[in-house]
Amino acid sequence: MPHDHHDHDNHLDPMEARTRALETILTRKGLVDPAAIDAIIETYAEKVGPRNGAQVVARAWDDPAFAEWLARDATAAISDMGFTGRQGEHMQAVFNTDTLHNMVVCTLCSCYPWPVLGLPPVWYKSPAYRSRAVIEPRAVLAEFGLTLPESTGIRVWDSTAELRYLVIPQRPANTDGFTRDALADLVTRESMIGTGLPRVPA
Ligand code: FE
């Protein structure tokens, strides 16, 4: 299936090339600090971006009607929360259960649901993750510190330009009465890619 953006190993796409050129010029002129740019990107990839997805998950945990809508038409349910834009036009939510764990990869490049997760982490774009997630998902998960019972099935979803996936992890135990914000605080980026689980409440 076609992928409308490219992070292939041997070339820069035009936008990336322009971005790098701009960064070089601005750095040479002393107008920006590359470390500050890295910090901004890291913040967006790890904090700002995934907070949108965390709000979607928390609402799904808290509101069965929303969860049903999310399962049926994730694109509409997510855009109802205001999370729309490029790389999120066609979304599918995949729900973990007691017997099934979902995990997302883009084997061809790095397709990722930007409106709900922000920028993809470096490991998501790595050739090792992209190939091994499909071949030996259980071993890959173990390397992320997630060891699932043998009885839990693993389903790997291969993202494309047409369809991006959001994993809806199971709601942690002992969270009755939590506000939606408190629930969202438990939702990690990795739990929405499927390489981790939500935090357990203290
Ligand atoms: Fe891709």
mmCIF file with all atom_site columns, C-alpha atoms and ligand atoms in Angstrom:
data_model
loop_
_atom_site.group_PDB
_atom_site.id
_atom_site.type_symbol
_atom_site.label_atom_id
_atom_site.label_alt_id
_atom_site.label_comp_id
_atom_site.label_asym_id
_atom_site.label_entity_id
_atom_site.label_seq_id
_atom_site.pdbx_PDB_ins_code
_atom_site.Cartn_x
_atom_site.Cartn_y
_atom_site.Cartn_z
_atom_site.occupancy
_atom_site.B_iso_or_equiv
_atom_site.pdbx_formal_charge
_atom_site.auth_seq_id
_atom_site.auth_comp_id
_atom_site.auth_asym_id
_atom_site.auth_atom_id
_atom_site.pdbx_PDB_model_num
ATOM   1   C  CA . MET A 1 1   ? 0.000   0.000   0.000  1.00 0.00 ? 1   MET A CA 1
ATOM   2   C  CA . PRO A 1 2   ? 1.300   3.487   -0.699 1.00 0.00 ? 2   PRO A CA 1
ATOM   3   C  CA . HIS A 1 3   ? 2.796   5.556   2.061  1.00 0.00 ? 3   HIS A CA 1
ATOM   4   C  CA . ASP A 1 4   ? 2.504   9.280   1.601  1.00 0.00 ? 4   ASP A CA 1
ATOM   5   C  CA . HIS A 1 5   ? 5.594   10.194  3.535  1.00 0.00 ? 5   HIS A CA 1
ATOM   6   C  CA . HIS A 1 6   ? 9.001   8.633   3.472  1.00 0.00 ? 6   HIS A CA 1
ATOM   7   C  CA . ASP A 1 7   ? 11.658  8.053   6.035  1.00 0.00 ? 7   ASP A CA 1
ATOM   8   C  CA . HIS A 1 8   ? 13.583  5.571   4.001  1.00 0.00 ? 8   HIS A CA 1
ATOM   9   C  CA . ASP A 1 9   ? 17.117  5.139   5.078  1.00 0.00 ? 9   ASP A CA 1
ATOM   10  C  CA . ASN A 1 10  ? 18.912  6.429   2.026  1.00 0.00 ? 10  ASN A CA 1
ATOM   11  C  CA . HIS A 1 11  ? 17.330  9.784   1.308  1.00 0.00 ? 11  HIS A CA 1
ATOM   12  C  CA . LEU A 1 12  ? 15.739  12.804  2.899  1.00 0.00 ? 12  LEU A CA 1
ATOM   13  C  CA . ASP A 1 13  ? 12.298  13.823  1.816  1.00 0.00 ? 13  ASP A CA 1
ATOM   14  C  CA . PRO A 1 14  ? 12.076  17.398  0.510  1.00 0.00 ? 14  PRO A CA 1
ATOM   15  C  CA . MET A 1 15  ? 10.509  18.746  3.699  1.00 0.00 ? 15  MET A CA 1
ATOM   16  C  CA . GLU A 1 16  ? 13.175  17.146  5.865  1.00 0.00 ? 16  GLU A CA 1
ATOM   17  C  CA . ALA A 1 17  ? 15.924  18.496  3.607  1.00 0.00 ? 17  ALA A CA 1
ATOM   18  C  CA . ARG A 1 18  ? 14.462  22.012  3.787  1.00 0.00 ? 18  ARG A CA 1
ATOM   19  C  CA . THR A 1 19  ? 14.114  21.747  7.543  1.00 0.00 ? 19  THR A CA 1
ATOM   20  C  CA . ARG A 1 20  ? 17.714  20.678  7.967  1.00 0.00 ? 20  ARG A CA 1
ATOM   21  C  CA . ALA A 1 21  ? 18.913  23.466  5.672  1.00 0.00 ? 21  ALA A CA 1
ATOM   22  C  CA . LEU A 1 22  ? 16.971  26.042  7.673  1.00 0.00 ? 22  LEU A CA 1
ATOM   23  C  CA . GLU A 1 23  ? 18.269  24.712  10.963 1.00 0.00 ? 23  GLU A CA 1
ATOM   24  C  CA . THR A 1 24  ? 21.841  24.877  9.655  1.00 0.00 ? 24  THR A CA 1
ATOM   25  C  CA . ILE A 1 25  ? 21.493  28.473  8.492  1.00 0.00 ? 25  ILE A CA 1
ATOM   26  C  CA . LEU A 1 26  ? 19.771  29.645  11.674 1.00 0.00 ? 26  LEU A CA 1
ATOM   27  C  CA . THR A 1 27  ? 22.377  27.895  13.801 1.00 0.00 ? 27  THR A CA 1
ATOM   28  C  CA . ARG A 1 28  ? 25.269  29.452  11.859 1.00 0.00 ? 28  ARG A CA 1
ATOM   29  C  CA . LYS A 1 29  ? 23.733  32.885  12.295 1.00 0.00 ? 29  LYS A CA 1
ATOM   30  C  CA . GLY A 1 30  ? 23.449  32.206  15.999 1.00 0.00 ? 30  GLY A CA 1
ATOM   31  C  CA . LEU A 1 31  ? 19.672  32.560  15.886 1.00 0.00 ? 31  LEU A CA 1
ATOM   32  C  CA . VAL A 1 32  ? 18.811  29.130  17.231 1.00 0.00 ? 32  VAL A CA 1
ATOM   33  C  CA . ASP A 1 33  ? 20.404  26.593  19.498 1.00 0.00 ? 33  ASP A CA 1
ATOM   34  C  CA . PRO A 1 34  ? 20.214  23.031  18.096 1.00 0.00 ? 34  PRO A CA 1
ATOM   35  C  CA . ALA A 1 35  ? 19.924  21.682  21.629 1.00 0.00 ? 35  ALA A CA 1
ATOM   36  C  CA . ALA A 1 36  ? 16.831  23.820  22.156 1.00 0.00 ? 36  ALA A CA 1
ATOM   37  C  CA . ILE A 1 37  ? 15.303  22.484  18.943 1.00 0.00 ? 37  ILE A CA 1
ATOM   38  C  CA . ASP A 1 38  ? 16.020  18.921  20.051 1.00 0.00 ? 38  ASP A CA 1
ATOM   39  C  CA . ALA A 1 39  ? 14.354  19.678  23.376 1.00 0.00 ? 39  ALA A CA 1
ATOM   40  C  CA . ILE A 1 40  ? 11.250  21.004  21.643 1.00 0.00 ? 40  ILE A CA 1
ATOM   41  C  CA . ILE A 1 41  ? 11.018  17.944  19.396 1.00 0.00 ? 41  ILE A CA 1
ATOM   42  C  CA . GLU A 1 42  ? 11.507  15.626  22.347 1.00 0.00 ? 42  GLU A CA 1
ATOM   43  C  CA . THR A 1 43  ? 8.803   17.445  24.276 1.00 0.00 ? 43  THR A CA 1
ATOM   44  C  CA . TYR A 1 44  ? 6.374   17.138  21.399 1.00 0.00 ? 44  TYR A CA 1
ATOM   45  C  CA . ALA A 1 45  ? 7.184   13.460  20.791 1.00 0.00 ? 45  ALA A CA 1
ATOM   46  C  CA . GLU A 1 46  ? 7.048   12.371  24.410 1.00 0.00 ? 46  GLU A CA 1
ATOM   47  C  CA . LYS A 1 47  ? 4.795   14.808  26.235 1.00 0.00 ? 47  LYS A CA 1
ATOM   48  C  CA . VAL A 1 48  ? 2.554   17.124  24.223 1.00 0.00 ? 48  VAL A CA 1
ATOM   49  C  CA . GLY A 1 49  ? 1.641   14.803  21.353 1.00 0.00 ? 49  GLY A CA 1
ATOM   50  C  CA . PRO A 1 50  ? 0.719   11.674  23.296 1.00 0.00 ? 50  PRO A CA 1
ATOM   51  C  CA . ARG A 1 51  ? -1.420  13.642  25.768 1.00 0.00 ? 51  ARG A CA 1
ATOM   52  C  CA . ASN A 1 52  ? -4.087  13.873  23.057 1.00 0.00 ? 52  ASN A CA 1
ATOM   53  C  CA . GLY A 1 53  ? -4.201  10.124  22.687 1.00 0.00 ? 53  GLY A CA 1
ATOM   54  C  CA . ALA A 1 54  ? -4.243  9.750   26.460 1.00 0.00 ? 54  ALA A CA 1
ATOM   55  C  CA . GLN A 1 55  ? -7.393  11.866  26.606 1.00 0.00 ? 55  GLN A CA 1
ATOM   56  C  CA . VAL A 1 56  ? -9.029  9.645   23.988 1.00 0.00 ? 56  VAL A CA 1
ATOM   57  C  CA . VAL A 1 57  ? -8.144  6.509   25.974 1.00 0.00 ? 57  VAL A CA 1
ATOM   58  C  CA . ALA A 1 58  ? -9.289  8.017   29.269 1.00 0.00 ? 58  ALA A CA 1
ATOM   59  C  CA . ARG A 1 59  ? -12.627 8.984   27.763 1.00 0.00 ? 59  ARG A CA 1
ATOM   60  C  CA . ALA A 1 60  ? -13.034 5.488   26.324 1.00 0.00 ? 60  ALA A CA 1
ATOM   61  C  CA . TRP A 1 61  ? -12.384 4.017   29.783 1.00 0.00 ? 61  TRP A CA 1
ATOM   62  C  CA . ASP A 1 62  ? -14.863 6.408   31.382 1.00 0.00 ? 62  ASP A CA 1
ATOM   63  C  CA . ASP A 1 63  ? -17.654 6.491   28.815 1.00 0.00 ? 63  ASP A CA 1
ATOM   64  C  CA . PRO A 1 64  ? -18.895 3.209   27.304 1.00 0.00 ? 64  PRO A CA 1
ATOM   65  C  CA . ALA A 1 65  ? -20.883 5.001   24.599 1.00 0.00 ? 65  ALA A CA 1
ATOM   66  C  CA . PHE A 1 66  ? -17.744 6.814   23.484 1.00 0.00 ? 66  PHE A CA 1
ATOM   67  C  CA . ALA A 1 67  ? -15.786 3.541   23.536 1.00 0.00 ? 67  ALA A CA 1
ATOM   68  C  CA . GLU A 1 68  ? -18.413 1.964   21.313 1.00 0.00 ? 68  GLU A CA 1
ATOM   69  C  CA . TRP A 1 69  ? -18.214 4.917   18.909 1.00 0.00 ? 69  TRP A CA 1
ATOM   70  C  CA . LEU A 1 70  ? -14.422 4.716   18.946 1.00 0.00 ? 70  LEU A CA 1
ATOM   71  C  CA . ALA A 1 71  ? -14.566 1.025   18.065 1.00 0.00 ? 71  ALA A CA 1
ATOM   72  C  CA . ARG A 1 72  ? -17.036 1.652   15.260 1.00 0.00 ? 72  ARG A CA 1
ATOM   73  C  CA . ASP A 1 73  ? -15.648 4.879   13.769 1.00 0.00 ? 73  ASP A CA 1
ATOM   74  C  CA . ALA A 1 74  ? -12.429 6.019   15.377 1.00 0.00 ? 74  ALA A CA 1
ATOM   75  C  CA . THR A 1 75  ? -11.880 8.818   12.877 1.00 0.00 ? 75  THR A CA 1
ATOM   76  C  CA . ALA A 1 76  ? -15.173 10.464  13.819 1.00 0.00 ? 76  ALA A CA 1
ATOM   77  C  CA . ALA A 1 77  ? -14.906 9.805   17.558 1.00 0.00 ? 77  ALA A CA 1
ATOM   78  C  CA . ILE A 1 78  ? -11.365 11.189  17.740 1.00 0.00 ? 78  ILE A CA 1
ATOM   79  C  CA . SER A 1 79  ? -12.121 14.241  15.618 1.00 0.00 ? 79  SER A CA 1
ATOM   80  C  CA . ASP A 1 80  ? -15.082 14.942  17.919 1.00 0.00 ? 80  ASP A CA 1
ATOM   81  C  CA . MET A 1 81  ? -12.442 15.603  20.598 1.00 0.00 ? 81  MET A CA 1
ATOM   82  C  CA . GLY A 1 82  ? -10.693 18.073  18.311 1.00 0.00 ? 82  GLY A CA 1
ATOM   83  C  CA . PHE A 1 83  ? -7.785  15.854  17.349 1.00 0.00 ? 83  PHE A CA 1
ATOM   84  C  CA . THR A 1 84  ? -7.604  16.059  13.595 1.00 0.00 ? 84  THR A CA 1
ATOM   85  C  CA . GLY A 1 85  ? -5.026  16.750  10.961 1.00 0.00 ? 85  GLY A CA 1
ATOM   86  C  CA . ARG A 1 86  ? -2.429  15.210  8.750  1.00 0.00 ? 86  ARG A CA 1
ATOM   87  C  CA . GLN A 1 87  ? -1.494  11.600  9.346  1.00 0.00 ? 87  GLN A CA 1
ATOM   88  C  CA . GLY A 1 88  ? -4.705  11.093  11.252 1.00 0.00 ? 88  GLY A CA 1
ATOM   89  C  CA . GLU A 1 89  ? -7.352  11.274  8.551  1.00 0.00 ? 89  GLU A CA 1
ATOM   90  C  CA . HIS A 1 90  ? -8.231  7.588   8.824  1.00 0.00 ? 90  HIS A CA 1
ATOM   91  C  CA . MET A 1 91  ? -7.991  6.098   12.269 1.00 0.00 ? 91  MET A CA 1
ATOM   92  C  CA . GLN A 1 92  ? -8.786  2.714   13.722 1.00 0.00 ? 92  GLN A CA 1
ATOM   93  C  CA . ALA A 1 93  ? -8.825  2.010   17.448 1.00 0.00 ? 93  ALA A CA 1
ATOM   94  C  CA . VAL A 1 94  ? -7.776  -1.495  18.478 1.00 0.00 ? 94  VAL A CA 1
ATOM   95  C  CA . PHE A 1 95  ? -8.812  -2.581  21.958 1.00 0.00 ? 95  PHE A CA 1
ATOM   96  C  CA . ASN A 1 96  ? -6.728  -4.804  24.204 1.00 0.00 ? 96  ASN A CA 1
ATOM   97  C  CA . THR A 1 97  ? -8.609  -7.515  26.076 1.00 0.00 ? 97  THR A CA 1
ATOM   98  C  CA . ASP A 1 98  ? -7.710  -10.171 28.641 1.00 0.00 ? 98  ASP A CA 1
ATOM   99  C  CA . THR A 1 99  ? -6.759  -12.496 25.798 1.00 0.00 ? 99  THR A CA 1
ATOM   100 C  CA . LEU A 1 100 ? -5.525  -10.154 23.059 1.00 0.00 ? 100 LEU A CA 1
ATOM   101 C  CA . HIS A 1 101 ? -2.747  -7.564  23.009 1.00 0.00 ? 101 HIS A CA 1
ATOM   102 C  CA . ASN A 1 102 ? -2.463  -5.155  20.073 1.00 0.00 ? 102 ASN A CA 1
ATOM   103 C  CA . MET A 1 103 ? 0.765   -3.664  18.788 1.00 0.00 ? 103 MET A CA 1
ATOM   104 C  CA . VAL A 1 104 ? 1.375   -1.156  15.983 1.00 0.00 ? 104 VAL A CA 1
ATOM   105 C  CA . VAL A 1 105 ? 4.210   -0.900  13.493 1.00 0.00 ? 105 VAL A CA 1
ATOM   106 C  CA . CYS A 1 106 ? 4.821   0.579   10.074 1.00 0.00 ? 106 CYS A CA 1
ATOM   107 C  CA . THR A 1 107 ? 6.887   -2.028  8.289  1.00 0.00 ? 107 THR A CA 1
ATOM   108 C  CA . LEU A 1 108 ? 7.474   0.138   5.223  1.00 0.00 ? 108 LEU A CA 1
ATOM   109 C  CA . CYS A 1 109 ? 8.447   3.471   6.799  1.00 0.00 ? 109 CYS A CA 1
ATOM   110 C  CA . SER A 1 110 ? 7.065   5.291   9.825  1.00 0.00 ? 110 SER A CA 1
ATOM   111 C  CA . CYS A 1 111 ? 3.325   5.919   9.397  1.00 0.00 ? 111 CYS A CA 1
ATOM   112 C  CA . TYR A 1 112 ? 2.053   7.073   12.778 1.00 0.00 ? 112 TYR A CA 1
ATOM   113 C  CA . PRO A 1 113 ? -1.101  8.824   14.037 1.00 0.00 ? 113 PRO A CA 1
ATOM   114 C  CA . TRP A 1 114 ? 0.270   12.330  14.527 1.00 0.00 ? 114 TRP A CA 1
ATOM   115 C  CA . PRO A 1 115 ? -2.878  14.042  15.864 1.00 0.00 ? 115 PRO A CA 1
ATOM   116 C  CA . VAL A 1 116 ? -3.133  11.645  18.803 1.00 0.00 ? 116 VAL A CA 1
ATOM   117 C  CA . LEU A 1 117 ? 0.487   10.623  19.405 1.00 0.00 ? 117 LEU A CA 1
ATOM   118 C  CA . GLY A 1 118 ? 2.628   13.478  18.087 1.00 0.00 ? 118 GLY A CA 1
ATOM   119 C  CA . LEU A 1 119 ? 5.922   12.592  16.462 1.00 0.00 ? 119 LEU A CA 1
ATOM   120 C  CA . PRO A 1 120 ? 7.055   8.966   16.280 1.00 0.00 ? 120 PRO A CA 1
ATOM   121 C  CA . PRO A 1 121 ? 9.885   7.922   18.575 1.00 0.00 ? 121 PRO A CA 1
ATOM   122 C  CA . VAL A 1 122 ? 13.223  7.070   16.988 1.00 0.00 ? 122 VAL A CA 1
ATOM   123 C  CA . TRP A 1 123 ? 12.862  3.355   17.739 1.00 0.00 ? 123 TRP A CA 1
ATOM   124 C  CA . TYR A 1 124 ? 9.527   3.255   15.893 1.00 0.00 ? 124 TYR A CA 1
ATOM   125 C  CA . LYS A 1 125 ? 11.332  4.295   12.719 1.00 0.00 ? 125 LYS A CA 1
ATOM   126 C  CA . SER A 1 126 ? 14.227  1.880   13.184 1.00 0.00 ? 126 SER A CA 1
ATOM   127 C  CA . PRO A 1 127 ? 14.648  -0.996  10.714 1.00 0.00 ? 127 PRO A CA 1
ATOM   128 C  CA . ALA A 1 128 ? 14.977  -3.415  13.642 1.00 0.00 ? 128 ALA A CA 1
ATOM   129 C  CA . TYR A 1 129 ? 11.587  -2.558  15.137 1.00 0.00 ? 129 TYR A CA 1
ATOM   130 C  CA . ARG A 1 130 ? 9.886   -2.445  11.748 1.00 0.00 ? 130 ARG A CA 1
ATOM   131 C  CA . SER A 1 131 ? 11.034  -5.924  10.771 1.00 0.00 ? 131 SER A CA 1
ATOM   132 C  CA . ARG A 1 132 ? 11.098  -7.703  14.116 1.00 0.00 ? 132 ARG A CA 1
ATOM   133 C  CA . ALA A 1 133 ? 7.711   -6.468  15.383 1.00 0.00 ? 133 ALA A CA 1
ATOM   134 C  CA . VAL A 1 134 ? 6.065   -8.667  12.783 1.00 0.00 ? 134 VAL A CA 1
ATOM   135 C  CA . ILE A 1 135 ? 8.410   -11.653 12.968 1.00 0.00 ? 135 ILE A CA 1
ATOM   136 C  CA . GLU A 1 136 ? 8.844   -11.970 16.722 1.00 0.00 ? 136 GLU A CA 1
ATOM   137 C  CA . PRO A 1 137 ? 6.495   -9.554  18.512 1.00 0.00 ? 137 PRO A CA 1
ATOM   138 C  CA . ARG A 1 138 ? 6.724   -11.372 21.835 1.00 0.00 ? 138 ARG A CA 1
ATOM   139 C  CA . ALA A 1 139 ? 10.511  -11.030 21.910 1.00 0.00 ? 139 ALA A CA 1
ATOM   140 C  CA . VAL A 1 140 ? 10.310  -7.356  20.947 1.00 0.00 ? 140 VAL A CA 1
ATOM   141 C  CA . LEU A 1 141 ? 7.787   -6.686  23.707 1.00 0.00 ? 141 LEU A CA 1
ATOM   142 C  CA . ALA A 1 142 ? 10.037  -8.426  26.216 1.00 0.00 ? 142 ALA A CA 1
ATOM   143 C  CA . GLU A 1 143 ? 12.828  -6.035  25.248 1.00 0.00 ? 143 GLU A CA 1
ATOM   144 C  CA . PHE A 1 144 ? 10.464  -3.172  26.049 1.00 0.00 ? 144 PHE A CA 1
ATOM   145 C  CA . GLY A 1 145 ? 9.979   -4.774  29.463 1.00 0.00 ? 145 GLY A CA 1
ATOM   146 C  CA . LEU A 1 146 ? 6.561   -6.169  28.636 1.00 0.00 ? 146 LEU A CA 1
ATOM   147 C  CA . THR A 1 147 ? 6.268   -9.924  29.135 1.00 0.00 ? 147 THR A CA 1
ATOM   148 C  CA . LEU A 1 148 ? 2.819   -11.202 28.330 1.00 0.00 ? 148 LEU A CA 1
ATOM   149 C  CA . PRO A 1 149 ? 1.420   -14.585 29.348 1.00 0.00 ? 149 PRO A CA 1
ATOM   150 C  CA . GLU A 1 150 ? 1.710   -17.177 26.584 1.00 0.00 ? 150 GLU A CA 1
ATOM   151 C  CA . SER A 1 151 ? -2.083  -17.376 26.672 1.00 0.00 ? 151 SER A CA 1
ATOM   152 C  CA . THR A 1 152 ? -2.365  -13.751 25.541 1.00 0.00 ? 152 THR A CA 1
ATOM   153 C  CA . GLY A 1 153 ? -2.472  -13.468 21.786 1.00 0.00 ? 153 GLY A CA 1
ATOM   154 C  CA . ILE A 1 154 ? -0.606  -10.636 20.049 1.00 0.00 ? 154 ILE A CA 1
ATOM   155 C  CA . ARG A 1 155 ? -2.006  -8.929  16.985 1.00 0.00 ? 155 ARG A CA 1
ATOM   156 C  CA . VAL A 1 156 ? 0.370   -6.701  15.026 1.00 0.00 ? 156 VAL A CA 1
ATOM   157 C  CA . TRP A 1 157 ? -1.166  -3.935  12.926 1.00 0.00 ? 157 TRP A CA 1
ATOM   158 C  CA . ASP A 1 158 ? 0.829   -2.565  9.988  1.00 0.00 ? 158 ASP A CA 1
ATOM   159 C  CA . SER A 1 159 ? 0.107   1.147   9.535  1.00 0.00 ? 159 SER A CA 1
ATOM   160 C  CA . THR A 1 160 ? -0.248  2.716   6.132  1.00 0.00 ? 160 THR A CA 1
ATOM   161 C  CA . ALA A 1 161 ? -1.002  6.123   4.718  1.00 0.00 ? 161 ALA A CA 1
ATOM   162 C  CA . GLU A 1 162 ? -4.635  5.008   4.538  1.00 0.00 ? 162 GLU A CA 1
ATOM   163 C  CA . LEU A 1 163 ? -5.024  3.771   8.075  1.00 0.00 ? 163 LEU A CA 1
ATOM   164 C  CA . ARG A 1 164 ? -3.368  4.639   11.378 1.00 0.00 ? 164 ARG A CA 1
ATOM   165 C  CA . TYR A 1 165 ? -3.955  2.680   14.562 1.00 0.00 ? 165 TYR A CA 1
ATOM   166 C  CA . LEU A 1 166 ? -4.392  3.682   18.183 1.00 0.00 ? 166 LEU A CA 1
ATOM   167 C  CA . VAL A 1 167 ? -4.140  0.946   20.783 1.00 0.00 ? 167 VAL A CA 1
ATOM   168 C  CA . ILE A 1 168 ? -6.704  1.271   23.559 1.00 0.00 ? 168 ILE A CA 1
ATOM   169 C  CA . PRO A 1 169 ? -5.098  -0.457  26.527 1.00 0.00 ? 169 PRO A CA 1
ATOM   170 C  CA . GLN A 1 170 ? -7.168  -2.001  29.279 1.00 0.00 ? 170 GLN A CA 1
ATOM   171 C  CA . ARG A 1 171 ? -8.113  0.232   32.162 1.00 0.00 ? 171 ARG A CA 1
ATOM   172 C  CA . PRO A 1 172 ? -5.851  -0.498  35.137 1.00 0.00 ? 172 PRO A CA 1
ATOM   173 C  CA . ALA A 1 173 ? -7.365  -2.017  38.267 1.00 0.00 ? 173 ALA A CA 1
ATOM   174 C  CA . ASN A 1 174 ? -8.072  0.139   41.304 1.00 0.00 ? 174 ASN A CA 1
ATOM   175 C  CA . THR A 1 175 ? -9.024  3.203   39.291 1.00 0.00 ? 175 THR A CA 1
ATOM   176 C  CA . ASP A 1 176 ? -12.711 3.392   40.242 1.00 0.00 ? 176 ASP A CA 1
ATOM   177 C  CA . GLY A 1 177 ? -13.740 6.975   40.762 1.00 0.00 ? 177 GLY A CA 1
ATOM   178 C  CA . PHE A 1 178 ? -10.695 8.431   39.003 1.00 0.00 ? 178 PHE A CA 1
ATOM   179 C  CA . THR A 1 179 ? -11.337 11.644  37.104 1.00 0.00 ? 179 THR A CA 1
ATOM   180 C  CA . ARG A 1 180 ? -10.713 11.579  33.387 1.00 0.00 ? 180 ARG A CA 1
ATOM   181 C  CA . ASP A 1 181 ? -7.547  13.632  33.892 1.00 0.00 ? 181 ASP A CA 1
ATOM   182 C  CA . ALA A 1 182 ? -6.283  11.203  36.511 1.00 0.00 ? 182 ALA A CA 1
ATOM   183 C  CA . LEU A 1 183 ? -6.984  8.330   34.138 1.00 0.00 ? 183 LEU A CA 1
ATOM   184 C  CA . ALA A 1 184 ? -5.202  10.114  31.288 1.00 0.00 ? 184 ALA A CA 1
ATOM   185 C  CA . ASP A 1 185 ? -2.123  10.484  33.491 1.00 0.00 ? 185 ASP A CA 1
ATOM   186 C  CA . LEU A 1 186 ? -1.845  6.688   33.541 1.00 0.00 ? 186 LEU A CA 1
ATOM   187 C  CA . VAL A 1 187 ? -1.794  6.392   29.752 1.00 0.00 ? 187 VAL A CA 1
ATOM   188 C  CA . THR A 1 188 ? 1.729   6.215   28.367 1.00 0.00 ? 188 THR A CA 1
ATOM   189 C  CA . ARG A 1 189 ? 2.731   6.711   24.762 1.00 0.00 ? 189 ARG A CA 1
ATOM   190 C  CA . GLU A 1 190 ? 4.037   3.123   24.651 1.00 0.00 ? 190 GLU A CA 1
ATOM   191 C  CA . SER A 1 191 ? 0.686   1.793   25.869 1.00 0.00 ? 191 SER A CA 1
ATOM   192 C  CA . MET A 1 192 ? -0.984  3.414   22.842 1.00 0.00 ? 192 MET A CA 1
ATOM   193 C  CA . ILE A 1 193 ? 1.543   1.877   20.410 1.00 0.00 ? 193 ILE A CA 1
ATOM   194 C  CA . GLY A 1 194 ? 1.303   -1.440  22.204 1.00 0.00 ? 194 GLY A CA 1
ATOM   195 C  CA . THR A 1 195 ? 4.899   -1.690  23.357 1.00 0.00 ? 195 THR A CA 1
ATOM   196 C  CA . GLY A 1 196 ? 3.874   -0.975  26.938 1.00 0.00 ? 196 GLY A CA 1
ATOM   197 C  CA . LEU A 1 197 ? 0.986   -0.921  29.368 1.00 0.00 ? 197 LEU A CA 1
ATOM   198 C  CA . PRO A 1 198 ? -0.593  1.971   31.285 1.00 0.00 ? 198 PRO A CA 1
ATOM   199 C  CA . ARG A 1 199 ? 0.932   2.976   34.588 1.00 0.00 ? 199 ARG A CA 1
ATOM   200 C  CA . VAL A 1 200 ? -0.461  1.314   37.663 1.00 0.00 ? 200 VAL A CA 1
ATOM   201 C  CA . PRO A 1 201 ? -1.888  3.870   40.102 1.00 0.00 ? 201 PRO A CA 1
ATOM   202 C  CA . ALA A 1 202 ? 0.313   4.516   43.107 1.00 0.00 ? 202 ALA A CA 1
HETATM 203 FE FE . FE  B 2 .   ? 4.861   4.387   6.787  1.00 0.00 ? 1   FE  B FE 1
#
